[in-house]
Coordinates of C-alpha atoms and ligand atoms in Angstrom, one line a residue:
X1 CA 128.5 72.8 114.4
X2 CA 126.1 70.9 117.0
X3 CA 126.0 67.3 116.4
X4 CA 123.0 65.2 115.1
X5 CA 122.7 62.9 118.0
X6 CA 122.9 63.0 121.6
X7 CA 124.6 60.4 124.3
X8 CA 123.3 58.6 127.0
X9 CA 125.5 60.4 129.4
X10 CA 125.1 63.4 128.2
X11 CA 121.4 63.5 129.0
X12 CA 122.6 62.4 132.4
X13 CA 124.7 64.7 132.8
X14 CA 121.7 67.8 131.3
X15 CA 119.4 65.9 133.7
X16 CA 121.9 66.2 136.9
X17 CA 121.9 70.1 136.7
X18 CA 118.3 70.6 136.8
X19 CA 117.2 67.5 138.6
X20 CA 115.1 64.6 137.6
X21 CA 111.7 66.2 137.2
X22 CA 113.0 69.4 135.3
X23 CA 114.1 66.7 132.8
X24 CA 111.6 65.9 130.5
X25 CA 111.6 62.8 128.0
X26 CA 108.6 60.9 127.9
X27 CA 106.8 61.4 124.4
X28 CA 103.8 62.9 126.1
X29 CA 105.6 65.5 127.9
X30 CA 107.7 66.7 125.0
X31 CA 104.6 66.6 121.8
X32 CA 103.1 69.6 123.0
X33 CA 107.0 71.5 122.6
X34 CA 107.5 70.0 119.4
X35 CA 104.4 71.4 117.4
X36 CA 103.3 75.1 116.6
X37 CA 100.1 76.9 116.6
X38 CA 99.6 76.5 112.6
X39 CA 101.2 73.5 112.6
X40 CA 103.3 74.0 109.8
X41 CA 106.1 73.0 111.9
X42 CA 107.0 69.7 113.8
X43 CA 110.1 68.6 115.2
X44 CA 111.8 66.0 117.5
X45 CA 113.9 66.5 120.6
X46 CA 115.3 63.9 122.7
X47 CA 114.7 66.4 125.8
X48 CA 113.1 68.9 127.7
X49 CA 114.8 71.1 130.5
X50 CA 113.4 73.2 132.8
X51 CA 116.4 74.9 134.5
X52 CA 114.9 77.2 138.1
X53 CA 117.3 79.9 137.8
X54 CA 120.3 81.6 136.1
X55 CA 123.0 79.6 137.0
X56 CA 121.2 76.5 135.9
X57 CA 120.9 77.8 132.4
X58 CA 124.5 78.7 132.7
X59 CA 125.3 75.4 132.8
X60 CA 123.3 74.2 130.4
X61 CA 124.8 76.2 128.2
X62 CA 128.4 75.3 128.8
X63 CA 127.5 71.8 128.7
X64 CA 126.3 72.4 125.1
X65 CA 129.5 73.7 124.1
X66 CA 131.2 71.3 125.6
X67 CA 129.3 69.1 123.8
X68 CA 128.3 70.3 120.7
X69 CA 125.1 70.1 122.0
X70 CA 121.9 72.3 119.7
X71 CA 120.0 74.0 122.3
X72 CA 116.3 75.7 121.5
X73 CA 114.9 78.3 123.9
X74 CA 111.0 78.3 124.5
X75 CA 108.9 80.1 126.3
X76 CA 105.3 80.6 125.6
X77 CA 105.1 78.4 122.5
X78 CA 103.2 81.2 120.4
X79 CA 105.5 81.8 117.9
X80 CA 104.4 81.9 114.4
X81 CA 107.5 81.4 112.1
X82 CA 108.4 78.1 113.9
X83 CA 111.4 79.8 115.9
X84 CA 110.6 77.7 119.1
X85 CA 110.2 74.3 117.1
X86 CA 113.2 72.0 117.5
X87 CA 114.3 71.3 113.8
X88 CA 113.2 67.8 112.3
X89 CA 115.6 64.6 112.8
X90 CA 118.1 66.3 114.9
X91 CA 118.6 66.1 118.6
X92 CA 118.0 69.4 119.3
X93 CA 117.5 69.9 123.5
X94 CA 114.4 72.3 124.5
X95 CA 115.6 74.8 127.2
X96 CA 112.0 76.0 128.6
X97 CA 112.0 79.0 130.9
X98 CA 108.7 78.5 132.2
X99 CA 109.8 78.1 135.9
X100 CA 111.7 80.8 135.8
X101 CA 108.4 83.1 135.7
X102 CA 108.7 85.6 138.8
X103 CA 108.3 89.7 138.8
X104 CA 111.9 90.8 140.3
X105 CA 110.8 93.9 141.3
X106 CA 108.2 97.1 140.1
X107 CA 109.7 100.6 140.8
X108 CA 106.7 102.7 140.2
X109 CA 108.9 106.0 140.7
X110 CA 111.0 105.2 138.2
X111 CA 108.5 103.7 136.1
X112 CA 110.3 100.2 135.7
X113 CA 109.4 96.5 136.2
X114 CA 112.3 94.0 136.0
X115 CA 111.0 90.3 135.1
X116 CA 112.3 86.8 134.7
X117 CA 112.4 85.4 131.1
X118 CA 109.7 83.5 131.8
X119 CA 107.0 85.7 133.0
X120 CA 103.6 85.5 131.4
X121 CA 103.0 88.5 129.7
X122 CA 99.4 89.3 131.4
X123 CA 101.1 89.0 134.8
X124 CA 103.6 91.4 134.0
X125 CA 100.7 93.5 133.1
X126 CA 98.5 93.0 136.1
X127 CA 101.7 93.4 138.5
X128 CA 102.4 96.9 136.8
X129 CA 98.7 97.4 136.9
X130 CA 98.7 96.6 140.7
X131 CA 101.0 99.6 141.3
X132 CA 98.8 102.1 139.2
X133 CA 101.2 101.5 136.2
X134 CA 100.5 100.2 132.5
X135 CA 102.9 98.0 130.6
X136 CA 101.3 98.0 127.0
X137 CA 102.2 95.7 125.1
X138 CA 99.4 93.7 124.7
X139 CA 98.7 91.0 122.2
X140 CA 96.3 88.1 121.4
X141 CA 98.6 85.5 122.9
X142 CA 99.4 87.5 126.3
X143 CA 98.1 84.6 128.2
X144 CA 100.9 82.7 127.6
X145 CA 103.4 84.1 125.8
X146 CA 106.2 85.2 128.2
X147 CA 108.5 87.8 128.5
X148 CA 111.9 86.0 126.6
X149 CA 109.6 85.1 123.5
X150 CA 108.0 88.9 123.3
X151 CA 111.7 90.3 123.3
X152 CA 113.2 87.3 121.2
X153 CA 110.7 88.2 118.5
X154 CA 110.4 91.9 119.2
X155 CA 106.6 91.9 119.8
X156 CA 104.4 94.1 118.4
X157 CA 100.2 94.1 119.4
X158 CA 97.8 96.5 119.1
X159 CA 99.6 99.6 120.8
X160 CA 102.7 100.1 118.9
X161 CA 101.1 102.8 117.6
X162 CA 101.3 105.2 121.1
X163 CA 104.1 103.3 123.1
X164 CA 106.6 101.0 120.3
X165 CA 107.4 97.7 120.1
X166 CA 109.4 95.6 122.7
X167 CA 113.0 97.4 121.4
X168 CA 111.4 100.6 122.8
X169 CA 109.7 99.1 126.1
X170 CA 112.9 97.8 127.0
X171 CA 115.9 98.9 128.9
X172 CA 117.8 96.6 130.2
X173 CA 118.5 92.7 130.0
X174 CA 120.3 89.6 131.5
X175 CA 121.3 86.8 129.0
X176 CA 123.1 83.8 129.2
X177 CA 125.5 83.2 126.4
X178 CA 125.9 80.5 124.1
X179 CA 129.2 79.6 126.0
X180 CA 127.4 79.7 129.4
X181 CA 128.7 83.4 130.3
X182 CA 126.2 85.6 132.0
X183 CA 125.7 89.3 130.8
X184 CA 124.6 90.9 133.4
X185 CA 122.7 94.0 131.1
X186 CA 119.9 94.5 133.7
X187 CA 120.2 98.2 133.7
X188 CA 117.1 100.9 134.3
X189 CA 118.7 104.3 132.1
X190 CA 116.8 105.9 129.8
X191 CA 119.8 107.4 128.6
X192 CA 123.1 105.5 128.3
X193 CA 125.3 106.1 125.7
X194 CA 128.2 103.5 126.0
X195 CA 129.9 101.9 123.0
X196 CA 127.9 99.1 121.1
X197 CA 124.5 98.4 122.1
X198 CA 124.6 95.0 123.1
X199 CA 121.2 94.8 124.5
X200 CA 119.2 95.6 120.9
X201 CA 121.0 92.7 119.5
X202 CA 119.5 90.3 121.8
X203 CA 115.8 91.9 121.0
X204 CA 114.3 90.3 117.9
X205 CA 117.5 87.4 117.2
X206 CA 114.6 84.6 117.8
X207 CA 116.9 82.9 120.6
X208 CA 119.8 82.4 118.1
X209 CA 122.5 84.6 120.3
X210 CA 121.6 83.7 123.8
X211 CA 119.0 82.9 126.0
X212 CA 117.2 86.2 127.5
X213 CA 116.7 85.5 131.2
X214 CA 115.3 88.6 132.5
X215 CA 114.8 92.2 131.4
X216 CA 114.1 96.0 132.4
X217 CA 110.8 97.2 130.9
X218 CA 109.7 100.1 131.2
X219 CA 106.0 101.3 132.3
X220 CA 103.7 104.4 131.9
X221 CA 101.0 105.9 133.6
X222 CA 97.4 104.1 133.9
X223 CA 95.0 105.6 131.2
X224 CA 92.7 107.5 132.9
X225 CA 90.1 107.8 129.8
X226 CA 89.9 104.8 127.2
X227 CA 87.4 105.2 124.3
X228 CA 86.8 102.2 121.8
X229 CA 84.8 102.5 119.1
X230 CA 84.1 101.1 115.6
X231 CA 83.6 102.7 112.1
X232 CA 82.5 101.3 108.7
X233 CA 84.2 102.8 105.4
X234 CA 83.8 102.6 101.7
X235 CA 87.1 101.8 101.5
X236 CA 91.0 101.8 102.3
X237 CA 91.8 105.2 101.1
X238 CA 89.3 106.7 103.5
X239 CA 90.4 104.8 105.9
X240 CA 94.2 106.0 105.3
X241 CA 92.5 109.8 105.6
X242 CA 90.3 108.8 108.8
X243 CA 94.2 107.5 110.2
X244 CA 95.6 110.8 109.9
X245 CA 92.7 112.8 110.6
X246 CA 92.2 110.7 114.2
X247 CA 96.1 111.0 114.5
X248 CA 96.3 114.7 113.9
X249 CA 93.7 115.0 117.0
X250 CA 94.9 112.8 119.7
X251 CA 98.5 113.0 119.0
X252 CA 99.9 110.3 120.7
X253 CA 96.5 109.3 122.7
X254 CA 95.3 107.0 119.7
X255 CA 96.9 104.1 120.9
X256 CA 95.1 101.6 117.8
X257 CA 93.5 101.7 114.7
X258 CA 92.8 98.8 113.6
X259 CA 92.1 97.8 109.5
X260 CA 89.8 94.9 108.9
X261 CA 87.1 93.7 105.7
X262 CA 84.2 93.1 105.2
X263 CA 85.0 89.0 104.8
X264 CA 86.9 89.6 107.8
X265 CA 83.8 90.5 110.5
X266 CA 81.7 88.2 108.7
X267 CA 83.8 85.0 109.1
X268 CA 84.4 86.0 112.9
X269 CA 80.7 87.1 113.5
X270 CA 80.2 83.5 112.2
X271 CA 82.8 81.6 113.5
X272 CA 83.8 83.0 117.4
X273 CA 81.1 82.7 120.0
X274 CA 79.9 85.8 121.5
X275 CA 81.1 88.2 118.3
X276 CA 78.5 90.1 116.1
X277 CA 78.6 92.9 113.9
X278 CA 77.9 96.1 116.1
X279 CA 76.3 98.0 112.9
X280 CA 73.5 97.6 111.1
X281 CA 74.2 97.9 107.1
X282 CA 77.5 96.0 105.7
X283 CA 80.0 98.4 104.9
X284 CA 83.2 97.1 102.8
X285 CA 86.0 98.1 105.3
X286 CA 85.9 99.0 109.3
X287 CA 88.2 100.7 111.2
X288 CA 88.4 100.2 115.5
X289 CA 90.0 102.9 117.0
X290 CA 91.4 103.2 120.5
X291 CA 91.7 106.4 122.3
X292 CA 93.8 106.7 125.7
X293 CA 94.6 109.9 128.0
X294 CA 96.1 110.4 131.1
X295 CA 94.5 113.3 132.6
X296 CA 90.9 112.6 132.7
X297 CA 87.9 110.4 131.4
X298 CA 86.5 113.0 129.6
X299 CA 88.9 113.6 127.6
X300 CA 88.8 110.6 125.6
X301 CA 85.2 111.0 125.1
X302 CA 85.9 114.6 123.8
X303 CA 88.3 113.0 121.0
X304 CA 86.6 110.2 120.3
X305 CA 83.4 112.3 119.6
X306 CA 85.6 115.0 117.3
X307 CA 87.5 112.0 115.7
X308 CA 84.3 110.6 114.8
X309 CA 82.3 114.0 113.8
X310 CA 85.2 115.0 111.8
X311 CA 85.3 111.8 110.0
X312 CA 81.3 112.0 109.3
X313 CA 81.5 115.3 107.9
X314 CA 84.6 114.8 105.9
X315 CA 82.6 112.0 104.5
X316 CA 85.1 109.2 105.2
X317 CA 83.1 107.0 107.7
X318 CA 79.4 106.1 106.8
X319 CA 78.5 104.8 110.4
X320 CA 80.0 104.2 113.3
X321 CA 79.4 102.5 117.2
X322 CA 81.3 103.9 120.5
X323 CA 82.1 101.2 123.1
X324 CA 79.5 102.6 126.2
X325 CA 81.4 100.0 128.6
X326 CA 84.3 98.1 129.4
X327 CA 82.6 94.6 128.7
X328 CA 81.4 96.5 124.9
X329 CA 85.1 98.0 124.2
X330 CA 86.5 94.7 125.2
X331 CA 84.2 92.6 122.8
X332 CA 85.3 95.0 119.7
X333 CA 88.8 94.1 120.6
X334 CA 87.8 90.2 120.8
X335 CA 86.5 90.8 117.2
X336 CA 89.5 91.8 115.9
X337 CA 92.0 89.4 117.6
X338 CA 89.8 86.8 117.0
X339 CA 89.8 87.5 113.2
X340 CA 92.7 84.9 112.3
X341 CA 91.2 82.4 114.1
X342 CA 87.7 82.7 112.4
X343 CA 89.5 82.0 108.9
X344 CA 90.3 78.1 110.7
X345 CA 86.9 77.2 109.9
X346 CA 87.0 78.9 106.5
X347 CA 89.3 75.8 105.7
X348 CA 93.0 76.6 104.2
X349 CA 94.6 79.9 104.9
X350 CA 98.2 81.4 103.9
X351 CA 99.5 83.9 105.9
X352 CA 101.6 87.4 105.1
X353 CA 102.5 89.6 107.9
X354 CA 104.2 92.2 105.9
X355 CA 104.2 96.1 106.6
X356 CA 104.9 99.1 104.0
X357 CA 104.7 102.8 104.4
X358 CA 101.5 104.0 105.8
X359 CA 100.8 106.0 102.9
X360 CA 101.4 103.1 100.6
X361 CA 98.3 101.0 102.5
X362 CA 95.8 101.5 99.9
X363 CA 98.1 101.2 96.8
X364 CA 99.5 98.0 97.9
X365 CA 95.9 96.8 99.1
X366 CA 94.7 97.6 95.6
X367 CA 97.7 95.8 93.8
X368 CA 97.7 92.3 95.8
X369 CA 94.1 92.0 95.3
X370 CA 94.0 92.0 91.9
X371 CA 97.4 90.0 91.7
X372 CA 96.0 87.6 94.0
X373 CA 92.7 87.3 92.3
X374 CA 94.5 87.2 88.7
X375 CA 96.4 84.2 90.6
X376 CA 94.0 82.4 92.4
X377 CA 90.1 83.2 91.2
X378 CA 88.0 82.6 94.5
X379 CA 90.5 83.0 96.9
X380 CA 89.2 85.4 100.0
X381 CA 91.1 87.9 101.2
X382 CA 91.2 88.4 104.9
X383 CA 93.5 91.3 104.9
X384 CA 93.4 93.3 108.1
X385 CA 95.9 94.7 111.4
X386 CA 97.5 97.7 112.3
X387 CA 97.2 100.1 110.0
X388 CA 98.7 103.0 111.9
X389 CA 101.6 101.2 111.8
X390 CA 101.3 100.0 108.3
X391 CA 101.2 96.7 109.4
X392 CA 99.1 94.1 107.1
X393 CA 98.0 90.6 108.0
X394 CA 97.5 89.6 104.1
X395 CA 95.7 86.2 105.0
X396 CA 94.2 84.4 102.2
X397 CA 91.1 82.0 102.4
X398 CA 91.0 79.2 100.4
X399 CA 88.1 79.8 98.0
X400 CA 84.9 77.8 98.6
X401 CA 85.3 74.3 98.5
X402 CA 88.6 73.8 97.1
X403 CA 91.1 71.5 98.2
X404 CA 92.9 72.3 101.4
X405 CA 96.3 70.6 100.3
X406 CA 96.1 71.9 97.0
X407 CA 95.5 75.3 98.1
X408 CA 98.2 75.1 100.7
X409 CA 100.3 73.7 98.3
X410 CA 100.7 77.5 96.6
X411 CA 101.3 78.9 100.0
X412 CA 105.0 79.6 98.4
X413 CA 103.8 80.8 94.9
X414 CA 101.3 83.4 97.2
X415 CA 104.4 84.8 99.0
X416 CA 106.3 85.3 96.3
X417 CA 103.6 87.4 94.9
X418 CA 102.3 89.6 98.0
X419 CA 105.8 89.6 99.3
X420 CA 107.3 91.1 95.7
X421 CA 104.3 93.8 96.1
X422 CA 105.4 94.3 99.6
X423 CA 109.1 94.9 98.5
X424 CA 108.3 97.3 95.4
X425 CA 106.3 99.3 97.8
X426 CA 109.7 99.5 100.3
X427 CA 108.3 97.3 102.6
X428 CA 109.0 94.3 105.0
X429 CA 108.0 90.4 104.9
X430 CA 108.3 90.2 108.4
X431 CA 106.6 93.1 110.1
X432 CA 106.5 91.1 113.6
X433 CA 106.2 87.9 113.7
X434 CA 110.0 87.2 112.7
X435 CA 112.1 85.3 110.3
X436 CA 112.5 81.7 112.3
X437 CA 112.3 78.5 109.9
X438 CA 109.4 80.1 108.0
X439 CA 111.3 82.7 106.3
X440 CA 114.8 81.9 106.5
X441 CA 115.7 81.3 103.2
X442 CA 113.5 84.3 101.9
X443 CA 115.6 86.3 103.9
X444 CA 119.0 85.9 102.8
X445 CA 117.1 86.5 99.2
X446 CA 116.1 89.6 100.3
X447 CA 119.0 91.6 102.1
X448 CA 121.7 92.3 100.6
X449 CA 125.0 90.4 100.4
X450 CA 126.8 92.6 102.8
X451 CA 123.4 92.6 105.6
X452 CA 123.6 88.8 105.4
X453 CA 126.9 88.8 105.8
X454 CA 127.2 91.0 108.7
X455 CA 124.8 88.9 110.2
X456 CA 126.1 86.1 109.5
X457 CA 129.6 87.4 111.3
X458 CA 127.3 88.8 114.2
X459 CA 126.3 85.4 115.3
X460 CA 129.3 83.8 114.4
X461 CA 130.8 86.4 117.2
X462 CA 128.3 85.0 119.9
X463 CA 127.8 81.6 119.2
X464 CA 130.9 80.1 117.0
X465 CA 129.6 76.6 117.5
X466 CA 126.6 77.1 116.0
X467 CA 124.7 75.6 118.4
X468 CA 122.2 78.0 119.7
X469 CA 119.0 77.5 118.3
X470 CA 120.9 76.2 114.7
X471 CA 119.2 77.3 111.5
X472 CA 116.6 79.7 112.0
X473 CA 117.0 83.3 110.9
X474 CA 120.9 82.7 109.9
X475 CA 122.8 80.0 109.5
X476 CA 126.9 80.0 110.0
X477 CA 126.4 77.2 106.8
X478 CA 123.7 79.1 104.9
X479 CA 125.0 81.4 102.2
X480 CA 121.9 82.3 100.3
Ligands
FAD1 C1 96.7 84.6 118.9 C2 98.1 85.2 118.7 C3 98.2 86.5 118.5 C4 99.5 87.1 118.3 N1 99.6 88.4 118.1 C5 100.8 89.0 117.9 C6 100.9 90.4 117.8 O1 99.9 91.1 117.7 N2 102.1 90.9 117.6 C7 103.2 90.1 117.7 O2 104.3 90.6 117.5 N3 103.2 88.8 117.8 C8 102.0 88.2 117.9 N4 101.9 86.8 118.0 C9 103.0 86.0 117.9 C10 103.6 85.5 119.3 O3 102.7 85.5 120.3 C11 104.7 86.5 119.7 O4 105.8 86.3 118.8 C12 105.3 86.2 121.1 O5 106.1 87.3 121.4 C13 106.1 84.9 121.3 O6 106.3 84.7 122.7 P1 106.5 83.2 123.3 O7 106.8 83.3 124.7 O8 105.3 82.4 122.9 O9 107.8 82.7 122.5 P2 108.1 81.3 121.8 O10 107.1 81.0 120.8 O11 108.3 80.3 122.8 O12 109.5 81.7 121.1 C14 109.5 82.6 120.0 C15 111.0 82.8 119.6 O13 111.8 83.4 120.6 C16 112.8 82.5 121.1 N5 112.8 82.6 122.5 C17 111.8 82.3 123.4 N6 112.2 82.5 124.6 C18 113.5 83.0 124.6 C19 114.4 83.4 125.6 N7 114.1 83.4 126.8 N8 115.6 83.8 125.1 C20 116.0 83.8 123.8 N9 115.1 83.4 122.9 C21 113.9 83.0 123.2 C22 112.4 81.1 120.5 O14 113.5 80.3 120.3 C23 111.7 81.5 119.2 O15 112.6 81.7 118.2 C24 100.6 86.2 118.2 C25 100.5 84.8 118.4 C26 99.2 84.3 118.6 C27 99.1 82.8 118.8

């Protein structure tokens, strides 16, 4: 198991393989690595490392076996399940790969991009971009998250719905092992069909098996049409029968459709500069719906107007605004990633990101409601996201002025109840965001013995020390 403090020489020798300046440990330079964007996490580190390039983080790495040494990857910082926090009291070191940042190489023939850990997700886009390509994952944090962190934590964003999550946009990958090995996994095959697949087990395991250096992804042709527009509904079984109507006419050209309230658009139309509330009448649920196609323009205005015609005259959507320009479609997308952010001024605000069957959206919608009402009389639900993908962010606003402590103070009774909803409905607590310290313990409460025990063997088999990025997602010491 790592060890709880760390030695004068051995920082020496950390700070010899990367050089003075990669070597952070001044309390200035490490606070902004030790806190998370909700804050609900804050931890201590003796030291920062900024390794330039493989072989340095190879030897960081065998240096922390050697030494027993805990060792936290970071990348972006945008986590939200406290995965990139150094735990509390320890002397956990902070391996940052934000040098380590460069595009290897775009093969537009063979439609792949292979980047350093480290690359900023919204360069990895413009460089594909620059060769007439598209890499779509895209998410609110893309302007600093980076590459590692999106694979670590198996992103998701707002086009699983046409092109997958980061498991599916990746091919290949190059980790360093707990042990200081290199696998070199960078391979570009769509098809490959050899033994174990080592690289899905890197994808989504939060930087508790290795360190993810670089990786394969794989790109797709620039949209040639994109349609946005945005539809109010009576309510979340329309919007379930809009979903499939819009998905049985663009097929895989709907690349979002998005679920959000009525509390929702008010609070951001309130709260974030520049947003307002393209229609004119309140209507108690919207929909945004994003239409892509790689033939031709027109096209997407052909669907979007049949999506929305149809959805009119079925009687499902009571009004609706199309997007007539990139600066429009791009402020209806601001309004929805914005919409977790406008609940900050709202006061206190507990967080779900839990996904169930799409056909079991409205049901579950119903049920947590009145559970959460029955619970908590005045909370406000901001319950919105990807709901082609049957992906909820079940945020809950404190109600009007009550106590911010006292409210967050029940942010574990709130869970239990929208995440026992979540579960009867055959769904997950973590739909992206991860398990990290947040929800490690619900985990192993969750699975069953025998997945938390293969786990549990699984990174026993990589990292036998226990000392790569130590209790988050699974402990070697944590037996439910
Ligand atoms: C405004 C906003 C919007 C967001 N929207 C979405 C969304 O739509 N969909 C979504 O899925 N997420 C979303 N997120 C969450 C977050 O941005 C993603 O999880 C992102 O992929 C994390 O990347 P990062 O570089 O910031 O990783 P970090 O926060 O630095 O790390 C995340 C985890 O990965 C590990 N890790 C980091 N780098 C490596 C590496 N190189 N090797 C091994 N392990 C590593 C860390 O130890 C940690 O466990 C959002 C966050 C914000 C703030």
């Amino acid at each position: 198991m790592s060890s709880t403090s760390i030695s004068a020489e051995t920082i020496a020798r950390f700070t010899a393989i990367v050089g003075e300046k990669y070597a952070l440990r001044s309390e200035a330079d490490l606070a902004p690595h030790l806190i998370e964007n909700r804050g609900l996490y804050h931890g201590s580190s003796p030291l920062l490392l900024k390794p330039g390039s493989v072989e340095e983080v190879s030897a960081i790495m065998k240096l922390a076996s050697e030494t027993g040494t805990a060792i936290v990857p970071q990348t972006g910082n945008t986590g939200l399940v406290g995965g990139q926090t150094p735990r509390e009291g320890k002397a956990d070191v902070i391996l940052s790969l934000e040098r380590m940042n460069k595009i290897r190489d775009v093969d537009p023939v063979a439609n792949v991009l292979v980047a350093d850990g480290g690359a900023i997700l919204a360069e990895v886009q413009k460089a594909a971009e620059a060769h007439g390509r598209l890499f779509p994952l895209s998410l609110g944090s893309e302007g600093s998250c980076r590459i590692g962190g999106n694979l670590s934590t198996n992103a998701g964003g707002t086009a699983v719905l046409a092109y997958g999550n980061m498991r599916q946009l990746c091919l290949g990958l190059e980790v360093v092992l707990p042990t200081g090995e290199i696998w070199d996994g960078l391979r570009r095959l769509k098809k490959d069909n050899t033994g174990y697949d080592l690289r899905d087990l890197f994808i989504g395991a939060e930087g508790t098996l290795g360190i993810i250096t670089g990786a394969v992804l794989k790109l797709f042709p620039q949209p040639l049409g994109h349609q946005v527009a945005f539809a109010g509904l009576s309510s979340v079984d329309d919007a379930l029968a809009f979903f499939n109507l819009a998905s049985s006419l663009c097929g895989t050209s709907l690349t979002g459709f998005e679920l959000m309230p009525r509390f929702g658009v008010e609070i951001t139309a309130r709260n974030i500069d520049g947003v307002r509330d393209p229609l004119e009448t309140p209507h108690d649920w919207y929909v945004l719906i994003d239409i892509s196609t790689s033939d031709s323009a027109e096209t997407a205005e052909r669907m979007m107007n049949a999506v929305l015609e149809q959805g009119f005259e079925a009687g499902l959507v009571q009004d609706a605004a199309i997007a007539s320009s990139v600066a429009q479609q791009k402020a209806l997308w601001h309004m929805r990633e914005s919409m977790s952010d406008a609940q900050k001024p709202e006061g206190g605000s507990i967080k779900h990101d839990v996904s169930v069957p799409v056909s079991k959206v409205p049901a579950f919608m119903r049920e947590a409601e009145e559970a959460v009402m029955a619970a908590m009389p005045g909370a406000r639900i901001c319950a919105f996201g990807h709901m082609g993908d049957g992906n909820i962010h079940y945020n809950i606003s404190q109600p009007v002025g009550a106590d911010k402590d006292a409210f967050i103070a029940r942010w574990h009774e709130m869970n239990h109840i929208v995440h026992g909803l979540v579960l009867a409905h055959g769904g997950s607590i973590s739909a992206e965001h991860g398990i990290g310290q947040l929800k490690r313990d619900e985990l192993a409460s969750i699975r069953s013995d025998i997945e938390m025990e293969l786990m549990r063997r699984i990174k026993y088999a990589f990292d036998p020390a226990g000392i790569m990025n130590p209790d988050k997602v699974v402990s070697l010491s944590h037996k439910g």
